[in-house]
Every structure is written in C-alpha cells, then in structure tokens.
XYZ file of C-alpha atoms in Angstrom:
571
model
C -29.768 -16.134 -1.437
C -30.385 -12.538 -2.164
C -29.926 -11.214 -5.471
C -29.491 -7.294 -4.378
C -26.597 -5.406 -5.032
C -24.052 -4.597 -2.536
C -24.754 -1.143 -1.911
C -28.964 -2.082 -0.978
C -27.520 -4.473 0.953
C -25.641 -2.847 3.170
C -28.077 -0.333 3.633
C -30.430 -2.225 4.121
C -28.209 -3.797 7.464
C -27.886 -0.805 8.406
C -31.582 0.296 8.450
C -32.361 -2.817 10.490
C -29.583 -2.368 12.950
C -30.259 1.340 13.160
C -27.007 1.933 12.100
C -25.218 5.225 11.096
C -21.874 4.975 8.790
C -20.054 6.625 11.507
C -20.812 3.342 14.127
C -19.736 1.258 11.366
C -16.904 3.362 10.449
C -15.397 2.860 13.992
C -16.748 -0.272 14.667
C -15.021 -1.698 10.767
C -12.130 0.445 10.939
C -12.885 1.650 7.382
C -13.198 5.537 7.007
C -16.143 7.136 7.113
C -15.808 8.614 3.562
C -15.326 5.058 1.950
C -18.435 3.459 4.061
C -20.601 6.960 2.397
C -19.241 5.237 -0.966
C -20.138 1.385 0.017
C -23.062 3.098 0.468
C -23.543 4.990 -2.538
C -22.633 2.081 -4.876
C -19.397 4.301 -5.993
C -16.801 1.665 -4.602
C -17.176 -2.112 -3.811
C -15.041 -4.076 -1.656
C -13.491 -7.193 -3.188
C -13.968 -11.067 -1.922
C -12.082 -12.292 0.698
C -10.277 -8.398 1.114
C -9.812 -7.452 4.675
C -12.697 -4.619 4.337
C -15.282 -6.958 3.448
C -14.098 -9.064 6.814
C -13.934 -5.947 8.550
C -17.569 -5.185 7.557
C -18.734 -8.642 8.161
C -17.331 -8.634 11.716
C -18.660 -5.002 12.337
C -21.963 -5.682 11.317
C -22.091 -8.915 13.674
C -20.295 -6.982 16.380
C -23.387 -4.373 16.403
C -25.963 -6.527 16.059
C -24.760 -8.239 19.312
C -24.140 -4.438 20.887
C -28.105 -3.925 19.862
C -29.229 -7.329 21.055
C -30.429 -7.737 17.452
C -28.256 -11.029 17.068
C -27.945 -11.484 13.233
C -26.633 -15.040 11.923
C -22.531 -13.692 11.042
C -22.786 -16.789 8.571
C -25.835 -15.171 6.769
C -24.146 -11.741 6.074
C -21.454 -13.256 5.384
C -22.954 -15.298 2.594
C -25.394 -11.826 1.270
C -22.693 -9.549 0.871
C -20.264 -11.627 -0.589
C -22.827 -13.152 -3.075
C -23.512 -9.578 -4.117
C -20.107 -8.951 -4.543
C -19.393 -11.783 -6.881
C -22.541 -12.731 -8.519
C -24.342 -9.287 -9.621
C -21.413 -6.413 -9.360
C -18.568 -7.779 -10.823
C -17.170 -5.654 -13.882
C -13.771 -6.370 -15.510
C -11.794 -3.251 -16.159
C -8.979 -4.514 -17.784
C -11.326 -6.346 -21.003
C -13.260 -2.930 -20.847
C -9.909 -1.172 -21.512
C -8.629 -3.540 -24.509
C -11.851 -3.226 -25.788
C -11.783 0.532 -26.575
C -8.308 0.159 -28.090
C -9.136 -2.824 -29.847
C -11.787 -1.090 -31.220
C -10.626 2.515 -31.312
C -13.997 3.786 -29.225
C -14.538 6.906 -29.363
C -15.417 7.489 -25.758
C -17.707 11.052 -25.971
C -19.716 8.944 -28.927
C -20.080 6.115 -26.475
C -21.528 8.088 -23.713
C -23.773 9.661 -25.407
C -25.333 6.088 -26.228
C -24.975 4.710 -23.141
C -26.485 7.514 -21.063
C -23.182 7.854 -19.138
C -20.730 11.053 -18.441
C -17.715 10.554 -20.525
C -15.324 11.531 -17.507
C -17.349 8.671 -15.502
C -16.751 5.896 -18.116
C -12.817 6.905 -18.417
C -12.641 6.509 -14.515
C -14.107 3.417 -15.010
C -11.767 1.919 -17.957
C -8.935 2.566 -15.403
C -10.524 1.405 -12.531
C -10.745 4.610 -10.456
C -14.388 3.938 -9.867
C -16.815 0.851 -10.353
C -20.337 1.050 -12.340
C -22.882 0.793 -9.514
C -24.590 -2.086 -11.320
C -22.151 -3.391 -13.941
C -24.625 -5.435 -14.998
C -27.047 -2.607 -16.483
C -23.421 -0.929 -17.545
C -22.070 -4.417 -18.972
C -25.739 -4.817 -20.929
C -25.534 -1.040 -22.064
C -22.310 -1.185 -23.486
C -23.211 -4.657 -25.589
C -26.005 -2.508 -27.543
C -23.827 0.042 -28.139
C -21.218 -2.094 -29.876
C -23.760 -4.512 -32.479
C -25.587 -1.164 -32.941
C -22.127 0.914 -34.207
C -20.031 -2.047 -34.675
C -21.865 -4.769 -36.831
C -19.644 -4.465 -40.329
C -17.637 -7.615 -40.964
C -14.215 -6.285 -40.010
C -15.303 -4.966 -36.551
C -16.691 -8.482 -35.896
C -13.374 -10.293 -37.187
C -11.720 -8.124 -34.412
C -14.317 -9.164 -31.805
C -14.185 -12.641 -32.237
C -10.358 -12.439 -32.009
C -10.474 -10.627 -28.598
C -13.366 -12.748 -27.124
C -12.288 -16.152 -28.923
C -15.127 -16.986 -30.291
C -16.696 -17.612 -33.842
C -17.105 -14.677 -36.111
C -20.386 -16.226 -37.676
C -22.269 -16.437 -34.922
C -23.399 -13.088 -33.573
C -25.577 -14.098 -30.815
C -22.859 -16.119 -29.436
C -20.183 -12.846 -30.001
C -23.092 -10.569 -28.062
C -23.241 -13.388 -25.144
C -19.418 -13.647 -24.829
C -18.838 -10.074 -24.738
C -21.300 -9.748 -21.788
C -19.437 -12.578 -20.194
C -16.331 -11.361 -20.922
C -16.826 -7.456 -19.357
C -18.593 -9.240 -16.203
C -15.893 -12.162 -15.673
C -13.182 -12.288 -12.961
C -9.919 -10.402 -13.331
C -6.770 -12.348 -13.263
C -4.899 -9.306 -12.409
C -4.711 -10.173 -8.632
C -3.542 -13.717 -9.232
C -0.788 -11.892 -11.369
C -0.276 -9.446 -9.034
C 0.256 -12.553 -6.141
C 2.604 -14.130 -8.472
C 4.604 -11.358 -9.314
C 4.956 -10.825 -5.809
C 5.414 -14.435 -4.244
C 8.576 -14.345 -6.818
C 10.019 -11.243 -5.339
C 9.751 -12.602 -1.960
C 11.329 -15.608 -2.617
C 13.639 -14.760 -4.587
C 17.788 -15.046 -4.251
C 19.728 -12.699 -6.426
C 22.756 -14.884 -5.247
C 21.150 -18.030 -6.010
C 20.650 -16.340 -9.041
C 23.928 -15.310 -9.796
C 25.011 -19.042 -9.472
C 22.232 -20.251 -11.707
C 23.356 -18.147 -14.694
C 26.943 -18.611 -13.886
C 27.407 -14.374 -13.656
C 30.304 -14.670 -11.043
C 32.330 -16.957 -13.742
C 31.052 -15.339 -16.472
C 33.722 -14.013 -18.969
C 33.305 -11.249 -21.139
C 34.215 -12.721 -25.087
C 37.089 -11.038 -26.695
C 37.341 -11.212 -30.528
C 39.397 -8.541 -31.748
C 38.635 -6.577 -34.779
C 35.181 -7.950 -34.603
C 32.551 -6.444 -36.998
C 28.855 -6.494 -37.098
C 27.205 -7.008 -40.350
C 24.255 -4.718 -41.869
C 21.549 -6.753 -42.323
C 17.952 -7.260 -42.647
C 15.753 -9.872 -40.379
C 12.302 -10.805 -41.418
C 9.647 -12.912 -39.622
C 9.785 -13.752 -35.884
C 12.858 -16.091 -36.549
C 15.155 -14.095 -38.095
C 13.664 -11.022 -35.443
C 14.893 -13.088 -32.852
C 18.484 -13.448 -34.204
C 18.577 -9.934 -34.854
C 18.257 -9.469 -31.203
C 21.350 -11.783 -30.486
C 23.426 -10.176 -33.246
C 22.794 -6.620 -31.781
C 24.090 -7.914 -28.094
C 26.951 -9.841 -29.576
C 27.877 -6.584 -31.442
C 27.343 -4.551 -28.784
C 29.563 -7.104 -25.699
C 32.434 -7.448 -28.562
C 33.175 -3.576 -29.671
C 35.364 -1.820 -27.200
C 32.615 1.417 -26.603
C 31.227 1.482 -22.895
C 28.619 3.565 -24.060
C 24.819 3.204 -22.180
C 22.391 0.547 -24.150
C 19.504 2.071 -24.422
C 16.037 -0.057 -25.178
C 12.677 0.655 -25.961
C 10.144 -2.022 -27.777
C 6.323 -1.915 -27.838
C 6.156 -5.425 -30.376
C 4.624 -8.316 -29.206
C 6.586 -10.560 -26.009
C 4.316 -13.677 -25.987
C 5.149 -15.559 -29.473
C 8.679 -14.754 -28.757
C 8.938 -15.573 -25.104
C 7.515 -19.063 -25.984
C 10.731 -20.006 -27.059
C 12.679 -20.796 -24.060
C 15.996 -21.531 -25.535
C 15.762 -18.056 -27.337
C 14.830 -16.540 -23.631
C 17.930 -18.130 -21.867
C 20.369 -16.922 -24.924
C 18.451 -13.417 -24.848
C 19.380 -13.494 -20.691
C 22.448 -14.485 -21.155
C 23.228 -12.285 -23.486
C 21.945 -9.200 -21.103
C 24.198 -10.729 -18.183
C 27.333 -10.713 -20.244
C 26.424 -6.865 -21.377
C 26.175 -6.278 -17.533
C 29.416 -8.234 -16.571
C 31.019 -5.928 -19.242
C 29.713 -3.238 -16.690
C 27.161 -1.423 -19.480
C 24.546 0.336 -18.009
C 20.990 -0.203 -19.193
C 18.135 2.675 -19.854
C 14.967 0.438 -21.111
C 11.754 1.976 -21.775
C 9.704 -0.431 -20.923
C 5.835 -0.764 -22.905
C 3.118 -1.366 -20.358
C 0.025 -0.332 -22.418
C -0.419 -4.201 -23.247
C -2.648 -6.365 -21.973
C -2.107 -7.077 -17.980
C -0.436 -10.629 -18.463
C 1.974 -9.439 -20.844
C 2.758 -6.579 -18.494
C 3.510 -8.960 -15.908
C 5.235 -11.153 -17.950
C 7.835 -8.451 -18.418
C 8.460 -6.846 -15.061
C 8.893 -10.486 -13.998
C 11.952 -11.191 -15.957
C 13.253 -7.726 -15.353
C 13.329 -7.582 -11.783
C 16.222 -9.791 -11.170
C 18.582 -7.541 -13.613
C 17.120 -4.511 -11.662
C 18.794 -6.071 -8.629
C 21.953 -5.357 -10.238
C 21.426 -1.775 -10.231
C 22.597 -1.358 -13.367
C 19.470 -0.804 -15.051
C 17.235 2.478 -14.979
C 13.628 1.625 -16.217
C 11.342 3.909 -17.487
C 8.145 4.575 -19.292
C 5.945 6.282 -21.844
C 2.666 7.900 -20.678
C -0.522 8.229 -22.524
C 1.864 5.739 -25.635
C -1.519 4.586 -27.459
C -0.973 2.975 -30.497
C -3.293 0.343 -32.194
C -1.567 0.352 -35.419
C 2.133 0.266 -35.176
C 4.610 -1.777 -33.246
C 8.343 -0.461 -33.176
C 11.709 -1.594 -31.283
C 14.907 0.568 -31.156
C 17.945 -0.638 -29.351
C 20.867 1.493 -29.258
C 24.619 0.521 -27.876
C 27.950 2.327 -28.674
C 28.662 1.237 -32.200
C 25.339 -0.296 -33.266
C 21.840 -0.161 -33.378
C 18.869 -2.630 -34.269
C 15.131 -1.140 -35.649
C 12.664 -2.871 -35.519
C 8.494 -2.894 -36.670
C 5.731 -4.527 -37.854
C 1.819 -3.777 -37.982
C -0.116 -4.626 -34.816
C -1.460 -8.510 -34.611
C 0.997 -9.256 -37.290
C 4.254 -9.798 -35.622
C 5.117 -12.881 -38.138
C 5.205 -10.391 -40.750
C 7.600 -7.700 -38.900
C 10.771 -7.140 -39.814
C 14.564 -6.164 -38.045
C 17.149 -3.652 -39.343
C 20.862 -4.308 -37.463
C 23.504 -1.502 -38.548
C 26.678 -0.220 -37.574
C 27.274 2.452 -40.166
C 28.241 5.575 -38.009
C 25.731 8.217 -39.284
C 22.700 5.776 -38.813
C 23.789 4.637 -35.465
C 24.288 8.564 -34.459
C 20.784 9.392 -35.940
C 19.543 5.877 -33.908
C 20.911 7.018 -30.544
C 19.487 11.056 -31.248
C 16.243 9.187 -31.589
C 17.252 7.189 -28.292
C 17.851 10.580 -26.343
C 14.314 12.403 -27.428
C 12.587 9.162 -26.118
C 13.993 9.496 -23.005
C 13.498 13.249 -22.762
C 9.344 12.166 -23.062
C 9.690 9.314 -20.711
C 9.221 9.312 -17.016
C 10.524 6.670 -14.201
C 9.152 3.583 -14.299
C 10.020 2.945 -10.487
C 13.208 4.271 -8.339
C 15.483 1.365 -7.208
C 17.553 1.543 -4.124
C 20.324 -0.294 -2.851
C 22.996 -0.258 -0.156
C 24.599 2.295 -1.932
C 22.072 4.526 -2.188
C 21.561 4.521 1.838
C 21.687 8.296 2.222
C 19.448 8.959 -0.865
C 16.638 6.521 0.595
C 16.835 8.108 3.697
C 15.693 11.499 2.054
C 13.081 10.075 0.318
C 11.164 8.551 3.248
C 12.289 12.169 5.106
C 9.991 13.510 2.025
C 7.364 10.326 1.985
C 6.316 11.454 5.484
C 5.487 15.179 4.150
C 3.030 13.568 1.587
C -0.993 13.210 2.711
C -2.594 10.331 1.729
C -3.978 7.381 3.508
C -1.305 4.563 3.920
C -1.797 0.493 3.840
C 0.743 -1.594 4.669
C 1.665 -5.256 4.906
C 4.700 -5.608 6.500
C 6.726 -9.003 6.913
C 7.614 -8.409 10.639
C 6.760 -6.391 13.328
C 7.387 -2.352 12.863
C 9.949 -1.117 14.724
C 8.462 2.057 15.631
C 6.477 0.320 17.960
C 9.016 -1.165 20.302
C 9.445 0.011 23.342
C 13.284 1.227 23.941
C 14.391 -0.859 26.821
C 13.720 -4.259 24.850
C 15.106 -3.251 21.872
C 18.014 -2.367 23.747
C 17.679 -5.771 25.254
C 17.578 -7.969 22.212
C 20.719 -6.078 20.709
C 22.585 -7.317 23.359
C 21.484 -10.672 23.335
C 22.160 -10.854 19.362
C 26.076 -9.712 20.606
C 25.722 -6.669 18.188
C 28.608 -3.948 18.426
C 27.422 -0.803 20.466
C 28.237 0.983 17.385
C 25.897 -0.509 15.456
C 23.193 -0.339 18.719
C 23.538 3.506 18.178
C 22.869 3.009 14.762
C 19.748 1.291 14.945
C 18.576 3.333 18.256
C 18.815 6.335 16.246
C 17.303 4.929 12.825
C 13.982 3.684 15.483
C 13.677 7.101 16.587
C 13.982 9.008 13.090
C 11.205 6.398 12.563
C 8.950 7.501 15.114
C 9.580 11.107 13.748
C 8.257 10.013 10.283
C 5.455 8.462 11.529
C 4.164 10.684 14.212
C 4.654 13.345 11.453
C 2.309 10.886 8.750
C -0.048 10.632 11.606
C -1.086 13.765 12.157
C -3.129 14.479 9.638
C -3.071 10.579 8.001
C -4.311 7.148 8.529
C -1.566 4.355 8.642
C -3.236 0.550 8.596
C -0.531 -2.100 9.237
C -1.384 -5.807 8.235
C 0.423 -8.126 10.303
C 0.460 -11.832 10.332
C 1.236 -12.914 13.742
C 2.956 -16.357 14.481
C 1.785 -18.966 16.619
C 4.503 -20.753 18.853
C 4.694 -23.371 17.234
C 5.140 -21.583 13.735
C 7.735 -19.426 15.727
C 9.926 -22.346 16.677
C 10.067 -23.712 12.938
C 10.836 -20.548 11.210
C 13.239 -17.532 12.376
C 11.633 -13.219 12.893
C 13.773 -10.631 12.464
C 13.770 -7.188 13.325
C 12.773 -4.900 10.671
C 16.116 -3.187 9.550
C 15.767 -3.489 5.848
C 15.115 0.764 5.742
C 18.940 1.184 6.629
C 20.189 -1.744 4.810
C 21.566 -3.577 7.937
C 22.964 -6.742 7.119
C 23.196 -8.715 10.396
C 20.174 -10.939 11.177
C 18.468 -10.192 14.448
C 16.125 -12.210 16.086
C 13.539 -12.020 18.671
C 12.728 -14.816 21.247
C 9.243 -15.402 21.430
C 8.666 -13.444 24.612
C 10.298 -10.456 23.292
C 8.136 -11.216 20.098
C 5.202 -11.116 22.465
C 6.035 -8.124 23.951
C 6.584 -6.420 21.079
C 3.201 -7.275 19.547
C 1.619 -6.158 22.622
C 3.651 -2.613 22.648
C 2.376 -2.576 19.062
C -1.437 -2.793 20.128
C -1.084 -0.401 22.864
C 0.335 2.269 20.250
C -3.025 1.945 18.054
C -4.999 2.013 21.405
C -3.006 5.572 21.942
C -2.704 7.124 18.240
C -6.554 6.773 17.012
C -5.018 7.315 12.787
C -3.084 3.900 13.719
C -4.774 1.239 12.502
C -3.300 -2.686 13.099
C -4.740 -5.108 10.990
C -3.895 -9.138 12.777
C -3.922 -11.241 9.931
C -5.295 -14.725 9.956
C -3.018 -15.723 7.058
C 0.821 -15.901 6.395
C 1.705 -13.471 3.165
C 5.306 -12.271 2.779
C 8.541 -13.366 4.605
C 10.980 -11.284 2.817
C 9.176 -8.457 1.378
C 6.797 -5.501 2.945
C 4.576 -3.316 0.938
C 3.624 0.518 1.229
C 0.553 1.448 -0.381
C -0.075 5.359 -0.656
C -3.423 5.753 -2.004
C -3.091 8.083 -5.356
C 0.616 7.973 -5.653
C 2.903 5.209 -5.569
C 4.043 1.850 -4.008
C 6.993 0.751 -1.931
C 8.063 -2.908 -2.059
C 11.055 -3.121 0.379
C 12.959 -6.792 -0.071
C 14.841 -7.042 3.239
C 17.581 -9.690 2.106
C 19.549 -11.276 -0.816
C 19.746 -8.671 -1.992
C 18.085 -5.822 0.673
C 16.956 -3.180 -1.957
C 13.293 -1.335 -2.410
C 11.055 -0.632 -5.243
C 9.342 2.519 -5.146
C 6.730 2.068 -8.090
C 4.861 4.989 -9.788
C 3.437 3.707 -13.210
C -0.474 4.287 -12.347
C -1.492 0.597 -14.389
C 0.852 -1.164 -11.833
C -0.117 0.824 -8.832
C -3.535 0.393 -9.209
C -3.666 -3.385 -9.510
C -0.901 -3.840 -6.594
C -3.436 -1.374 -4.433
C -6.371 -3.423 -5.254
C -4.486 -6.786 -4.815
C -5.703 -8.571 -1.597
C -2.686 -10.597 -0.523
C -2.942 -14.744 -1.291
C -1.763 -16.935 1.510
C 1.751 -18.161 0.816
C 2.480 -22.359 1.822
C-alpha cells in the first residue's frame, strides 16, 4: 500500500486522469477552493467523512468518463491509508501541551522552522501540518532540547502517562501521543446521540420535578464556614444550594468555576444530590447565569455541556463564557445567590488540597456578587437558547442568519420543507385533518423559507445531508414534516408516496439552483435533531420535540469539533 501523503496522492490521480480541480470540483461536489487546498496539503479530509466518499466516487466516476477504468477499491484503500497512517496530527494533545508546559510559541517557531501565526492555527485546528509527521518529529526535539530539567519531565510523564525515568520511552510517547486519533468526534457523536434522544418530560418524571416541593424552614440560617479537601468542597456546594432554596431572596444565582469536574463527578451520589439540588433552585423559579470553563481538556468539556443541557431545556438558565481565560496556575469557583455566597480555589493538579469559603455576612456577599457582575460584564454567550416562547425572536434571527455569507452544511432529520412543492403540502395538511388556520400558518412559514434560502443562495453554497428511508424502514418508524422552526406541536406525517414525491421535488431543486447541494446518505444519523453548520461562525442544533427548542452555539472550541464531526450511524 502506498506510503505517500494525501496531498501527492491526489495529485498524482489527477495527473494520470488528466484531471483539473475544477472537473473534480463538479464532478465531487466539493468547492473548487477546498480541492486547491487537498491539493496543497493545507486541509485533509477525515476517514469515512462524506468528502473523502465524494472524492473516491469522483475520481472513479472520471476514470470511467476517460475510459481509464481505475480499481474504485484501490483508491479507496490509497487515500484513506494516507489519511490515517502518515497525516494524522492531534490538535487537541498539541494544545494541552503548550499550556501544560507554558510554550512560548514565537520561541518554538523559531526552533521548529515554522511561522508562529501557522503553528497557532494549527493548535486550534484551523489548519493541518502538511506532513504531521515531520511537524510531530520537529516539535519532539524542540521539547528534550528546552525541556529536559527534572520538573518539566515530571509534568510530561503526567500528561503522556508514562514513566518519568525513562526518557526514550517519554520522547516515543510524545510522538505517539501528537500523531494518535482524536476522541473528540466520538465525544462529539455522544454528546449529540443524547440530545437526540433525549425526553425533557421523561426527564422531569425521573427526577420527580413536577412533585417536587420547595423545603420551607423558617428562620433558617447558613453557617460561615470553611471546607477543605475534595470532601468537605463537595458539601460546601450542598450547603450553598440549601442556603440559597431556604432564604426568602429570588435573587439570580450566578456561577462560575474553572476547578477540576472529574474527581468530583466520580461520585455519583454527590452528582444526583448536586442535581437535585439545582432542580429544587429551579422549581423555586431562580434563574441561573453560569459561566461555564471550557479551556479544559475536550472530555471534560463534554462532560459538562452534557449534564447542562437538560437544565438548559428549562430555559431558566443563561450560559456563558470567558474568552482567551488561560490559566495554568490557579483554579477558582464563585457562586453567588441572594443572601450567600461560596469561594472557592486551589492550585492547578492539586484539587485534594483546595479549599471552600461559604458566607452569608452581608458586606462579603455584596462584595461576592460585585465580583459576580464584572465577570459577566467580560463574558460573552456561550450559545442562545430558544423556546416556544421565544417564537418571534427566532424568527428574526434566521431573518438575520440568511444575510450572513458563509458556506452552509447541514444534516437535517427529515426532508426540508422548502423543497415541497405547494399542492402536496397542501395535500398532506388535509389528510393530517389540520385546522385551515394552522394550514395558513405553515403555508406562509414554507414560503418565508424559500425567501431565506433563495436569499442564502445567491451568493452561498447550502449542502443538505439527508438519510433517505427505505420502505420497509418507512413502515416501522413514523417522518414528519419539518416544523420544528415555528415550534408547531402537532405531528404530521407523510405517506410514503408523498415522501417520494417530496424527495424527488427535493432533487429537482438542486438540479435547478447549482449553490444547492443534496447529500443522500447511506446511513441513519439523527431522528429528532438537525444541525446547521456555518463555516467560521456558529452552529444550530434544532431539537424538534420534547421539548422543540434550538441551540445556536458560538464558543469557537465547540464549533470547531461539531464542524469537523462526521456523523456516526445511530442503531
């Protein structure tokens, strides 16, 4: 099997076939600009991705067109071998290790031969090292030459779990460890899976939240006290929500922790008190500001938004974060609520030794809560939740989504209703017995639609990824129209003639609007949730029931890995 990168490779097909990037461009469906950087070794595509398939089939395709007849099995097996094998480079370890180390990043590329700007794109994944393993091999040197003192290899062998003593085996797993597999997309698939499966009323039944009863214990006082050690950390916690459920202020709780989640969230009873505890703050109808700490390591990350998004669901909660927060040192936690307010730190890979401050003196909780306030001031929105009472609100943002350029990927759990032609919409309306008030509804929302997205269009490439049922999977499993954008709670369903029809309305539209891409996917993804990727700027996730609400997601760490997430196939 060949052992040449991706970019030779491909060139190299293209040589043979007499190929230029513009065939392959509209033989692929992959721009023209991002073949030039396949091309150029600036970008990669990633295994199993629908680019790489796109490629694969292209490059058959022409090879057939120019009675060359390459084996499809054979470039199949070359590019993605040089994918995998020879160009793989893990962003995420590259990242922790210039804050585990504290690199200093001009120093480095002086070293290494490499343009500062270029290495920072590449520690946050905007662009890949053409041969990460010359990069991967240049960067090793670089640390045993500057980084060879005991301490610095203590903190290596901690990151890379290996033995301190040995320094060839240190230099070996660090190699490994920039050039091995991410596990962010496997997060990513998670993280998602759970959102489209899950039931905030299900939920609500699990954790008892429609019986739950506020506690009443008048003239209830918290007591000031000091918490040391993870233990008595975790108690502190509970003490500040019991404090904060039993005093009579409605005041906002405001949160913002950078300490460590894993050692704690081991503890599963302490997790189900510390949810509880946040449900009964909600049932007493507080309203939540967190600022949430995503400069940790992807897992944790995802850990995190995991158990938040159910609460978001609420919408009681407005989450937010810190930009550019680095801080290898110091870990800190301040909670503030009406009458009390817990402090916490402790020195970074030293949690056990941290320590919690609880008070409810009224000058400490005032100076607590200022502190609270000029956090906020610095933060910026984590993501912008809407429900079905923010209808009219949603409404203007897509209004302003459709003014913004950039190229847009979708994967959509049903068939887009722009695409369907009037009459059998009309049709299936009727033969779901909907109200002709709510037929003018949806009539009009399908043609604002068509406004937004002849008005992307333009100037804008739209690729829709659709998985398209079989009859069989049609009769054991129920599609929907896709109404989730106005929050329409009656279930409408196609038969699977009208389901035909619709697809093929939806394949005549790309045949007619050449910046319409449609994507037929071979594999099942989401049944409940549809993403929006706009390249550079955020990400919509749009759950269409239980409840109906959508995410729209600007923290650049969490766009990036949901953009380069290639969906998993769902059972």
């Amino acid at each position: 099997v060949s052992k040449m990168f991706f970019k030779d490779l491909l060139n190299n097909y293209l040589r043979e076939l007499n190929c230029t990037s513009k065939e392959l461009s509209i033989e692929s469906n992959i721009s023209e600009a991002v073949i030039s950087r396949y091309r150029s070794g600036q970008r990669i595509p990633k295994e199993n991705s629908i680019q790489i398939n796109n490629l694969i089939n292209a490059l058959y395709n022409i090879s057939l067109k120019k009675n060359i007849k390459l084996n499809k099995k054979e470039i199949k097996e070359k590019l993605i071998n040089s994918i995998n094998k020879y160009n793989y480079f893990n962003y995420e370890n590259f990242n922790n290790l210039i804050s585990t180390m504290n690199i200093n990043i001009n120093e480095m590329s002086k070293y290494i031969a490499f343009d500062s700007s270029h290495i920072s794109r590449i520690r946050y994944g905007k662009t890949k090292p053409s041969d990460s393993e010359d990069f991967s091999k240049r960067i090793c040197n670089y640390i045993f030459e500057k980084y060879n003192n005991k301490d610095s290899i203590q903190k290596l062998s901690i990151i890379l779990e290996c033995d301190a003593t040995d320094l060839k085996k240190i230099c070996n797993s660090l190699y490994n460890w920039l050039t091995k597999q991410s596990k962010s997309n496997t997060k990513i698939n998670d993280f998602l899976n759970k959102l489209d499966s899950f039931d905030l009323n299900d939920y609500i039944k699990a954790i008892k939240f429609d019986k739950l009863k506020v506690p009443n214990i008048p003239f209830y006082r918290s007591k000031i006290r000091n918490y040391y050690g993870i233990e008595e950390m975790k108690n502190g916690e509970l003490d500040f929500f019991k404090a904060t459920v039993l005093s009579k202020s409605k005041e906002d709780i405001f949160m913002c922790s950078d300490m460590p989640m894993e050692d704690m969230a081991k503890d599963i009873n302490f997790g189900k008190k510390w949810m509880f505890a946040i449900a009964v703050s909600l049932k007493k109808g507080l309203h939540l500001n967190i600022i949430h700490n995503l400069d940790r390591p992807f897992n944790e990350m995802m850990l995190g938004l995991e158990s938040w998004i159910p609460i978001y669901m609420t919408g009681q909660i407005s989450p937010f974060y810190l930009k550019d927060s680095k801080n290898n040192i110091y870990n800190h936690l301040n909670y503030t609520s009406g009458t009390v307010a817990l402090y916490g730190e402790c020195i970074n890979g030293f949690h056990n030794k941290g320590k919690y401050y609880l008070t409810n003196k009224k000058e400490e909780v005032n100076y607590y809560k200022e502190k609270a306030n000029l956090l906020l001031k610095k933060a910026s929105p984590l993501m912008e939740i809407y429900n079905e009472f923010d209808k009219n609100t949603f409404k203007a943002f897509l209004l302003n989504d459709a003014k913004i350029n950039g190229e847009r990927r979708r994967f959509l759990h049903s068939l887009p209703l722009f695409t369907i032609d009037d009459k059998l919409l009309k049709k299936i309306l009727n033969d779901n017995k909907i109200p002709k008030e709510d037929i003018n509804v949806i009539l009009k929302y399908k043609k604002d639609e068509e406004v937004n997205i002849n008005l992307i269009l333009k100037s804008n490439i739209i690729t829709d990824n659709i998985f398209v049922k079989t009859k069989e999977e049609f009769s054991n499993s129920n599609i929907y129209l896709s109404l989730e954008n106005i929050f329409y709670n009656k279930k409408i369903k196609y038969n699977y003639s009208e389901y035909l029809e619709h697809i093929k309305s939806t394949k005549d539209y790309c045949k007619k609007n050449k910046n319409y891409k449609l994507n037929i996917q071979k594999n099942k993804t989401f049944s409940n949730i549809s993403l929006i990727i706009l390249e550079n700027n955020y990400v919509i996730i749009s759950k269409t029931e239980n409840p109906n609400i959508h995410f729209v997601i600007k923290h650049p760490k969490l766009v990036d890995a949901i953009k380069n997430f290639t969906p998993l196939v769902t059972e």
